[in-house]
CSV table of C-alpha atoms and ligand atoms in Angstrom, one decimal:
chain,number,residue,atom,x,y,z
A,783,UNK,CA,0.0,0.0,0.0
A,784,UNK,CA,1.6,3.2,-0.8
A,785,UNK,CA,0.5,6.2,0.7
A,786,UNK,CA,1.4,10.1,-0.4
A,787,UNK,CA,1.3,10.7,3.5
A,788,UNK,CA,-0.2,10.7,6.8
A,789,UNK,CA,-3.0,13.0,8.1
A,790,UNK,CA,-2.8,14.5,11.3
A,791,UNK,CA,-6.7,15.3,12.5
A,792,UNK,CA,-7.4,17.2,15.5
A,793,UNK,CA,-9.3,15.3,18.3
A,794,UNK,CA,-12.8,17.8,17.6
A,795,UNK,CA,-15.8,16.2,16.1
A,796,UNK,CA,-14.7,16.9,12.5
A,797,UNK,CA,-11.0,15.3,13.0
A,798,UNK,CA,-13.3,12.2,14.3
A,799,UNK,CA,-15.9,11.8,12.1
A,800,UNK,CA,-12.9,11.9,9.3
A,801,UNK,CA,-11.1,9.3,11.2
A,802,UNK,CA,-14.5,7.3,11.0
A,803,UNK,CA,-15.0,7.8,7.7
A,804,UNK,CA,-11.4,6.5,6.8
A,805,UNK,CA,-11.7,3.4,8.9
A,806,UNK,CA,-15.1,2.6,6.8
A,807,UNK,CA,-12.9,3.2,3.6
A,808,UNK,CA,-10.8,0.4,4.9
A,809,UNK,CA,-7.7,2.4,5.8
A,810,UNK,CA,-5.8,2.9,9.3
A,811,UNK,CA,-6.1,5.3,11.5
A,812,UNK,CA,-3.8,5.8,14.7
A,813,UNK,CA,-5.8,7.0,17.7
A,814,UNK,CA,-5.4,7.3,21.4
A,815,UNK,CA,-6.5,5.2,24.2
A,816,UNK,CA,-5.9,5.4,28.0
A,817,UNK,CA,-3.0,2.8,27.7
A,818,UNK,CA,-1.2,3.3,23.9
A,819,UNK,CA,-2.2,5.3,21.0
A,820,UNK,CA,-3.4,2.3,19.3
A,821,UNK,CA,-3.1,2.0,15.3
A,822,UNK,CA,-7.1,0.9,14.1
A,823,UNK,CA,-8.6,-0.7,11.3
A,824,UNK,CA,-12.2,-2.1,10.7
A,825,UNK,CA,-11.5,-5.5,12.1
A,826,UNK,CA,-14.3,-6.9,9.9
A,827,UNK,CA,-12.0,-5.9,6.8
A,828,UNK,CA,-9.2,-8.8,6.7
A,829,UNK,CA,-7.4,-6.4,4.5
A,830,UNK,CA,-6.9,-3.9,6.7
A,831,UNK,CA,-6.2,-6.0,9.7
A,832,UNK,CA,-3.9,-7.4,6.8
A,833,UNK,CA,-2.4,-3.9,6.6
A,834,UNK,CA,-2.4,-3.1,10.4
A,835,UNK,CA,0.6,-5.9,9.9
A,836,UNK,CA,1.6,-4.6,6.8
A,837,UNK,CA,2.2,-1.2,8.7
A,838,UNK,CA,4.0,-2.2,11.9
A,839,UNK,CA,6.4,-5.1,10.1
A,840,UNK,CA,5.1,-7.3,12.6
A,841,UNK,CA,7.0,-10.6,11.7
A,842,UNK,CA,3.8,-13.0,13.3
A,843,UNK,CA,0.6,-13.1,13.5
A,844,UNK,CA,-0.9,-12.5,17.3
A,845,UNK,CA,-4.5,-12.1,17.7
A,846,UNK,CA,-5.6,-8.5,18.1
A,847,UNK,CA,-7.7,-7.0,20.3
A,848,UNK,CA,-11.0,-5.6,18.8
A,849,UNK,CA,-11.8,-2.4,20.2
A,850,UNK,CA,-15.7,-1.5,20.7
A,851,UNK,CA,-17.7,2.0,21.5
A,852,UNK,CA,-20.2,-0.2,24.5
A,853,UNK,CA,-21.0,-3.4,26.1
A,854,UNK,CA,-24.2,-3.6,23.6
A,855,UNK,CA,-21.3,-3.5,20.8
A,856,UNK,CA,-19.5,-6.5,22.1
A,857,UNK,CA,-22.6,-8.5,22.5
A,858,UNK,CA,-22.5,-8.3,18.8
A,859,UNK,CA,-19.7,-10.1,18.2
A,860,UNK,CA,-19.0,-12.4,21.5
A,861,UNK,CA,-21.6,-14.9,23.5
A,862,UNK,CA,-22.0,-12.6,26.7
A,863,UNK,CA,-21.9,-14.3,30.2
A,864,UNK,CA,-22.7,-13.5,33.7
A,865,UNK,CA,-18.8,-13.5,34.3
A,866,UNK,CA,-18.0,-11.1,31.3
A,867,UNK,CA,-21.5,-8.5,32.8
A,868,UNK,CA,-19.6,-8.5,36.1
A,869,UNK,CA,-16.4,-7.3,34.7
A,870,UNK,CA,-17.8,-4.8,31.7
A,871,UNK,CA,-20.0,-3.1,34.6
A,872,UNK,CA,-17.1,-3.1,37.3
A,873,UNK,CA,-14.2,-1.9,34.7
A,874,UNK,CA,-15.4,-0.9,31.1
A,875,UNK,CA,-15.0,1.9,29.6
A,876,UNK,CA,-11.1,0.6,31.2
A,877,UNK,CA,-7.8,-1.0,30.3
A,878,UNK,CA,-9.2,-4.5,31.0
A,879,UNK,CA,-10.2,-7.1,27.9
A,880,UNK,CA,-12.2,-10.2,27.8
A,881,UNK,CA,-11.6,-12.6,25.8
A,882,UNK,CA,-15.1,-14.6,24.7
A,883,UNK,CA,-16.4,-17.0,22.8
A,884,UNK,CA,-17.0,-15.6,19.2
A,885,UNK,CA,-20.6,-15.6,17.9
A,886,UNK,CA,-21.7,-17.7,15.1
A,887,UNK,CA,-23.0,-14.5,13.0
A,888,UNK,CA,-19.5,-12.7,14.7
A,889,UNK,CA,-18.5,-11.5,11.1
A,890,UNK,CA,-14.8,-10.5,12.8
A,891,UNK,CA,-11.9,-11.3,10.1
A,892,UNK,CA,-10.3,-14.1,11.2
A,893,UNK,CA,-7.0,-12.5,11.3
A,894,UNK,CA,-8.2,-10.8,14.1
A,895,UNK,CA,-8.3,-14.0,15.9
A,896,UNK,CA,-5.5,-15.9,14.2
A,897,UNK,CA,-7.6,-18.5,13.4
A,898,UNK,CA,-9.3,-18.6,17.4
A,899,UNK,CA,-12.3,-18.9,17.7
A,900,UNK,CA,-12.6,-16.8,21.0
A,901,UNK,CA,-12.2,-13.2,20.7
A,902,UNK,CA,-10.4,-10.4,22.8
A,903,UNK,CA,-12.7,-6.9,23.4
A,904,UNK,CA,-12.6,-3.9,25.4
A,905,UNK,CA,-14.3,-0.6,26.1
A,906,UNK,CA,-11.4,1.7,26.2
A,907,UNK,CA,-12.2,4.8,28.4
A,908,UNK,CA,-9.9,7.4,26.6
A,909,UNK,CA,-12.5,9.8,25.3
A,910,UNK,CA,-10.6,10.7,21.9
A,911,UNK,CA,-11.2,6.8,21.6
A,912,UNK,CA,-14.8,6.5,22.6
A,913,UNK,CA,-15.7,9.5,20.4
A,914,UNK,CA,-13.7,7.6,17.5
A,915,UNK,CA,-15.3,3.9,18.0
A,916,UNK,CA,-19.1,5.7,18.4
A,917,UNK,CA,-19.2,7.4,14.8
A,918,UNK,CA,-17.6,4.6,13.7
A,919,UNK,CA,-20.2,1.5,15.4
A,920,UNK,CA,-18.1,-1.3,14.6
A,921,UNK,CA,-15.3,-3.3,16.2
A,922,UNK,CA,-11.8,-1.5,15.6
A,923,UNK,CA,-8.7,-3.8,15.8
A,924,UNK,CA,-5.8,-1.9,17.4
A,925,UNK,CA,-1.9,-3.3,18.3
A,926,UNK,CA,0.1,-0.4,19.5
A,927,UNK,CA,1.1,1.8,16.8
A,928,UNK,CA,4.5,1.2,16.9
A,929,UNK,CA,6.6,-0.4,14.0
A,930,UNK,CA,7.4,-4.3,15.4
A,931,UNK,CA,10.3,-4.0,18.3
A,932,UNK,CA,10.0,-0.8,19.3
A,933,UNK,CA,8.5,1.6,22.2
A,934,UNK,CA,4.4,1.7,22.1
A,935,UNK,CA,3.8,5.0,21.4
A,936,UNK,CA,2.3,7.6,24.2
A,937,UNK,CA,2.0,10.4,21.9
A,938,UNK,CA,1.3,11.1,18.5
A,939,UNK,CA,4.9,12.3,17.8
A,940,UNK,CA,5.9,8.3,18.8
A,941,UNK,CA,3.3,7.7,16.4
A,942,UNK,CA,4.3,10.3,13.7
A,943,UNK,CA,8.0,9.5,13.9
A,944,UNK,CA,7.2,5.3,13.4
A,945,UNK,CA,4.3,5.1,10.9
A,946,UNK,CA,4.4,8.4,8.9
A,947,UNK,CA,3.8,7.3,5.1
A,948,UNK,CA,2.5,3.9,6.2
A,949,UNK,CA,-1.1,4.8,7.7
A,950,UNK,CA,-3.7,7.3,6.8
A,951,UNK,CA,-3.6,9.3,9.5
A,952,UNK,CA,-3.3,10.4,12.9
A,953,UNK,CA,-5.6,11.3,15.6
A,954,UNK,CA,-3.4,13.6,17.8
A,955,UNK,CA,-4.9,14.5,21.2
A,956,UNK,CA,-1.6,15.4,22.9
A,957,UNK,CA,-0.1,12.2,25.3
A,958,UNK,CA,-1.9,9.4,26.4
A,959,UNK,CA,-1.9,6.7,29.1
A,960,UNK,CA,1.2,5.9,30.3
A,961,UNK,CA,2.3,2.6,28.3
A,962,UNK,CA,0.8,-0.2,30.7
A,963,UNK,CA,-1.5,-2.5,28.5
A,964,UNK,CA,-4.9,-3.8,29.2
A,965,UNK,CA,-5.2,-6.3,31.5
A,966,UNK,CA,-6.6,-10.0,29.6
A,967,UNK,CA,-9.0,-12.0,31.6
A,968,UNK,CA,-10.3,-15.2,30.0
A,969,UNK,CA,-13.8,-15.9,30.2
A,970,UNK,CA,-14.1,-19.2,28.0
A,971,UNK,CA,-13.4,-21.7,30.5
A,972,UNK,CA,-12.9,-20.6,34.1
A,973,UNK,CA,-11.9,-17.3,34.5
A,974,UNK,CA,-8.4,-16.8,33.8
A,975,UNK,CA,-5.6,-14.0,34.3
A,976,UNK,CA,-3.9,-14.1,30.4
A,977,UNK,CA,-2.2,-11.0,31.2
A,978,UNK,CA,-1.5,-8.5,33.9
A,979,UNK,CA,-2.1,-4.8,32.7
A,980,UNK,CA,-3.9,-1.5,34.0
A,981,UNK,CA,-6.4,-3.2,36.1
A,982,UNK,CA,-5.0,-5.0,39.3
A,983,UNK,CA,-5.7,-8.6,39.6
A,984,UNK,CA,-6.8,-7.7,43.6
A,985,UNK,CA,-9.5,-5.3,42.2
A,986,UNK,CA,-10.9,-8.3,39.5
A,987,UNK,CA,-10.9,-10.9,42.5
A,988,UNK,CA,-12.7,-8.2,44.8
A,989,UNK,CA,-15.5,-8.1,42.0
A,990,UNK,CA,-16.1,-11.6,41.4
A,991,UNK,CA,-15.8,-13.0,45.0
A,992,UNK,CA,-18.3,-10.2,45.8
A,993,UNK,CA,-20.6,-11.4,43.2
A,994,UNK,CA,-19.7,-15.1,42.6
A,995,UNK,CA,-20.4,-17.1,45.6
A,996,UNK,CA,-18.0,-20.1,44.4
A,997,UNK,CA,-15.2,-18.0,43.2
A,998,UNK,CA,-12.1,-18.0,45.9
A,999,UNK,CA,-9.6,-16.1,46.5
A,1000,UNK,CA,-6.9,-16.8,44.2
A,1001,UNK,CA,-8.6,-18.4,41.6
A,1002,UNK,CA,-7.8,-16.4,38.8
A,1003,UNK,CA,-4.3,-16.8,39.7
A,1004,UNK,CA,-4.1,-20.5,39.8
A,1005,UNK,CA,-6.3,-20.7,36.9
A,1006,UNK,CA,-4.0,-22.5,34.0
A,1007,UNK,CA,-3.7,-18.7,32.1
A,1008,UNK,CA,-2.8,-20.2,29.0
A,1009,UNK,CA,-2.2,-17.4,26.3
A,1010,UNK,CA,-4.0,-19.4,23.8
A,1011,UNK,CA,-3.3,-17.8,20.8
A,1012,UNK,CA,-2.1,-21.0,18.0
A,1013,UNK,CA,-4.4,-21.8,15.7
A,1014,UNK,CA,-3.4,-25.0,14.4
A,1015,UNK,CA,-4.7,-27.5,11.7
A,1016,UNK,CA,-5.1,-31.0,12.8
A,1017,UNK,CA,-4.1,-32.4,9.4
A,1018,UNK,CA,-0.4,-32.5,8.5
A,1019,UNK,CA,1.2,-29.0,6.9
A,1020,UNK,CA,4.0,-29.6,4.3
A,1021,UNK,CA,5.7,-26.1,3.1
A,1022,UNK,CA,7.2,-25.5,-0.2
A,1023,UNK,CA,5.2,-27.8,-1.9
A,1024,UNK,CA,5.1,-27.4,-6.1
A,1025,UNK,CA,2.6,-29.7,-6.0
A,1026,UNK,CA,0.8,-32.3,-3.8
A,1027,UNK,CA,1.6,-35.8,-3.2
A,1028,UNK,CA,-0.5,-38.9,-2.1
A,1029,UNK,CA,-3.8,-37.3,-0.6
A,1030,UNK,CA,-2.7,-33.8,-0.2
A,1031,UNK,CA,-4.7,-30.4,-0.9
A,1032,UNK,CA,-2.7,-27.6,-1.9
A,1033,UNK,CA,-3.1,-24.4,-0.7
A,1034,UNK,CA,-1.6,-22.4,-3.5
A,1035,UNK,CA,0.0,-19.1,-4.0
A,1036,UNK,CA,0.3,-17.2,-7.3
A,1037,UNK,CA,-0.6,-19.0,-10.6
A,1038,UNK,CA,-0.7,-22.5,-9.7
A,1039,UNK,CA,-3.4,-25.0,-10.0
A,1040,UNK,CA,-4.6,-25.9,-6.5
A,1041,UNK,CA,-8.0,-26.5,-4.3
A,1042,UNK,CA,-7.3,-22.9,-2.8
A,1043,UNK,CA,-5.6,-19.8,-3.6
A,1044,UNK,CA,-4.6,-17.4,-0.7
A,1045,UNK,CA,-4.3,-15.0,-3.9
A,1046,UNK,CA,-4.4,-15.4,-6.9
A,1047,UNK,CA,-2.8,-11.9,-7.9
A,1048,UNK,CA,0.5,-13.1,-5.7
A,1049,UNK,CA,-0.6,-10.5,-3.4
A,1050,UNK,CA,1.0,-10.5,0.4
A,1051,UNK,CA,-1.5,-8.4,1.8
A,1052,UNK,CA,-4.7,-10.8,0.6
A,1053,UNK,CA,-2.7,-13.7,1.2
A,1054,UNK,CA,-2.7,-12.9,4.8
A,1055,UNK,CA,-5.9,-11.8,4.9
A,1056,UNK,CA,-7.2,-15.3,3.5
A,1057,UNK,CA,-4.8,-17.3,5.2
A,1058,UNK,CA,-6.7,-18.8,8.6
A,1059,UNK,CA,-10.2,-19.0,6.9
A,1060,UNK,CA,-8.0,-21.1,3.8
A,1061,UNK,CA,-6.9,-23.5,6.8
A,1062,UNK,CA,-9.9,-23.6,8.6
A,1063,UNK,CA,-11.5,-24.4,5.4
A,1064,UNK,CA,-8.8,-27.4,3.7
A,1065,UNK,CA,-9.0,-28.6,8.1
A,1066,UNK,CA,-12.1,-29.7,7.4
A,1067,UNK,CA,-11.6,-31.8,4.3
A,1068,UNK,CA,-9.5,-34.3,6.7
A,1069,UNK,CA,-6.6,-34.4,4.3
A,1070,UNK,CA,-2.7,-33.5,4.8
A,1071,UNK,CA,-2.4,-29.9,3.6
A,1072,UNK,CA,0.0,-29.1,0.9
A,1073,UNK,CA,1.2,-24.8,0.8
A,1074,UNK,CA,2.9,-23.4,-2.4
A,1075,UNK,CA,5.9,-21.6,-1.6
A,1076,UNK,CA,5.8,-17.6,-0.7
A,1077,UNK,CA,7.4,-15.0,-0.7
A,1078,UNK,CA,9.5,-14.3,2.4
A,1079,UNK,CA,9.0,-10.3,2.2
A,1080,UNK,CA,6.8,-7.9,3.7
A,1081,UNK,CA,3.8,-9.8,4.9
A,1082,UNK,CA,5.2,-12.7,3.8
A,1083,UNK,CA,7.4,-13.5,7.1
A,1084,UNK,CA,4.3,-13.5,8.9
A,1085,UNK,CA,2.5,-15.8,6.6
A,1086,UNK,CA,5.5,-18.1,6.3
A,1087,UNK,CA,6.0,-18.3,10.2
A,1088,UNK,CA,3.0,-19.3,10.8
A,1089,UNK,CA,2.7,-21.7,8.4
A,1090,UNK,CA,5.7,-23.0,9.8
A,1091,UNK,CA,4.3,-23.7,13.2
A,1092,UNK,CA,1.2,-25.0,11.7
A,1093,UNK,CA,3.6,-27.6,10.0
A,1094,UNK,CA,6.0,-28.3,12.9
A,1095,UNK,CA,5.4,-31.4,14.8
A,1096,UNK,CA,2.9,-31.6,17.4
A,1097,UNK,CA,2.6,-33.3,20.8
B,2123,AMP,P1,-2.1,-5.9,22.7
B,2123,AMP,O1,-0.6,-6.3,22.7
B,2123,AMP,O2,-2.4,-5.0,23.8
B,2123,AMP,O3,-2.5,-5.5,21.3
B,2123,AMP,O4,-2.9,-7.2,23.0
B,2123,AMP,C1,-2.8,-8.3,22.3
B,2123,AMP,C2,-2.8,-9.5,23.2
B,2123,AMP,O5,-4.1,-10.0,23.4
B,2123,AMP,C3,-1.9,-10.6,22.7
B,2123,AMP,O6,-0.9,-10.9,23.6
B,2123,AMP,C4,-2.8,-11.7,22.4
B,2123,AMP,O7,-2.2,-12.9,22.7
B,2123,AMP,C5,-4.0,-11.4,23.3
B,2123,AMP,N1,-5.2,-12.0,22.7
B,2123,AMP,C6,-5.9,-11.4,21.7
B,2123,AMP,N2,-6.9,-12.2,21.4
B,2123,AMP,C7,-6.9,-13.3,22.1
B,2123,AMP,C8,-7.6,-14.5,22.2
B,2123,AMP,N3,-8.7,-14.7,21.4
B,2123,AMP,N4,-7.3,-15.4,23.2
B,2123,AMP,C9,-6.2,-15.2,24.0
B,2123,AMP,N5,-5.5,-14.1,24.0
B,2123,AMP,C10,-5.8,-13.1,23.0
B,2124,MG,MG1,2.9,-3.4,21.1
């Protein structure tokens, strides 16, 4: 994506309701929460979560967390539970995120969610960002706006001096937060702490032993806390392939013949944005999987390392 340059919008309701308008067009728009400035795109549009990597040279795929205006806005996308009321009404708008089941009819880009089907949500409480995520009314996806290895970004000079050229434009209102991320609780099994952040664990336990009569101290501590965040195919991955052997599908790349193309066009960008529905999608014909080679560049490293850990070999 080549861009003649970045925007910088003032924080007043026409610098927003431009920012809006450029997420709808599919484009990213750096904007500041309580924690980061975050860097957003419409995380129903798998090419620009596609160029949210694109933008940071992030070298993996991680899922993302999908920023919303209001709790009736992640009901949208997530099965809501008594757990996940408790928390939004103690700590939303706030730096905490739940990660929940994803709804059937969730309609999130499933590079988002690497492939999960859970996905991670918050109601940040920055007003710049509320302001931004209410014209908008849809789920933004937001990593720090940072290029990949270096300091998250507190202001929009940070932001200015990593992305400029690479994003549409920047939604300056002066610094923000001071670095510490959200908090991750997982609510898809028992509740567990996935990550430490701006909300104390003491002040999540105090909430849900207040409420839950079976929760004890301490639970979301000794909870397992996996940071479940490999999507994996059961079937067998082979990498490199020119073409399949034995019972394979190939998942091709480019101008090959195969039973599906992550693009066609030998484009990065929609490569990665097709990449986990593609595997989702040959996972379910039960047969070994088969990936043309590609590209090792830009989006490409991202692609290719995760297609390696979907080939390596499993427990
Ligand atoms: P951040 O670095 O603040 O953008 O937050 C991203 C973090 O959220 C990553 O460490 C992810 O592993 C975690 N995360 C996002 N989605 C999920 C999910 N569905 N399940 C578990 N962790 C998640
Ligand atoms: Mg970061």
């Amino acid at each position: 994506m080549t861009l003649l340059g970045t925007q910088d919008l003032s924080a007043d309701s026409q610098g927003i309701a431009k920012a809006a308008d450029l997420l709808r067009q599919g484009l990213l728009v750096a904007f500041p929460t309580e924690t980061v400035y975050g860097l957003g795109g419409d995380a129903r549009n798998g090419d620009a979560v596609a160029s949210i990597y694109e933008a940071k040279g992030r070298p993996s795929f991680n899922p993302l967390i999908a920023h919303v205006a209001s709790t009736e806005t992640a009901k949208r996308f997530v099965e809501w539970t008594d757990q996940a009321e408790l928390l939004a009404q103690a700590f939303w708008p706030g730096p905490l995120t739940l990660v929940l089941p994803l709804r059937s009819d969730h309609g999130i880009s499933s590079l988002v969610t690497a492939g999960l089907d859970t996905l991670a949500v918050r109601v940040p409480a920055h007003p710049t960002a509320r302001a931004l995520l209410a014209a908008f009314d849809g789920p933004v996806a937001a990593p720090s706006a940072n290029p990949s290895g270096q300091i998250s970004p507190t202001t929009a000079a940070h932001v200015r001096a990593g992305l400029t050229g690479r994003i549409a434009a920047i939604l300056d209102d002066g610094p923000c937060g001071v670095g510490l991320e959200s908090t991750i609780v997982g609510l898809t099994g028992a509740p567990a702490l996935l990550r430490p952040g701006g909300v104390a664990l003491e002040q999540i336990e105090e909430v849900m032993q207040a409420n839950l009569h079976h929760h004890q101290p301490g639970d979301l501590l000794t909870a397992p806390g996996q940071l479940q965040s490999h999507y994996a195919p059961d079937a067998p991955v082979r990498l490199n392939a020119e073409s399949c052997q034995g019972d394979e599908v190939l998942l091709g790349f480019g101008t090959v013949t195969c039973d599906l193309n992550l693009s066609e066009s030998s484009s990065l960008p929609e490569a990665a944005a097709n990449l986990f529905a593609a595997l989702h999608k040959l996972n379910e014909t039960s047969r070994p999987i088969a990936v043309s080679p590609i590209p090792n560049h830009g989006l490409g490293a991202a692609i290719n390392d995760r297609l390696r850990r979907a080939a390596a070999p499993r427990d």
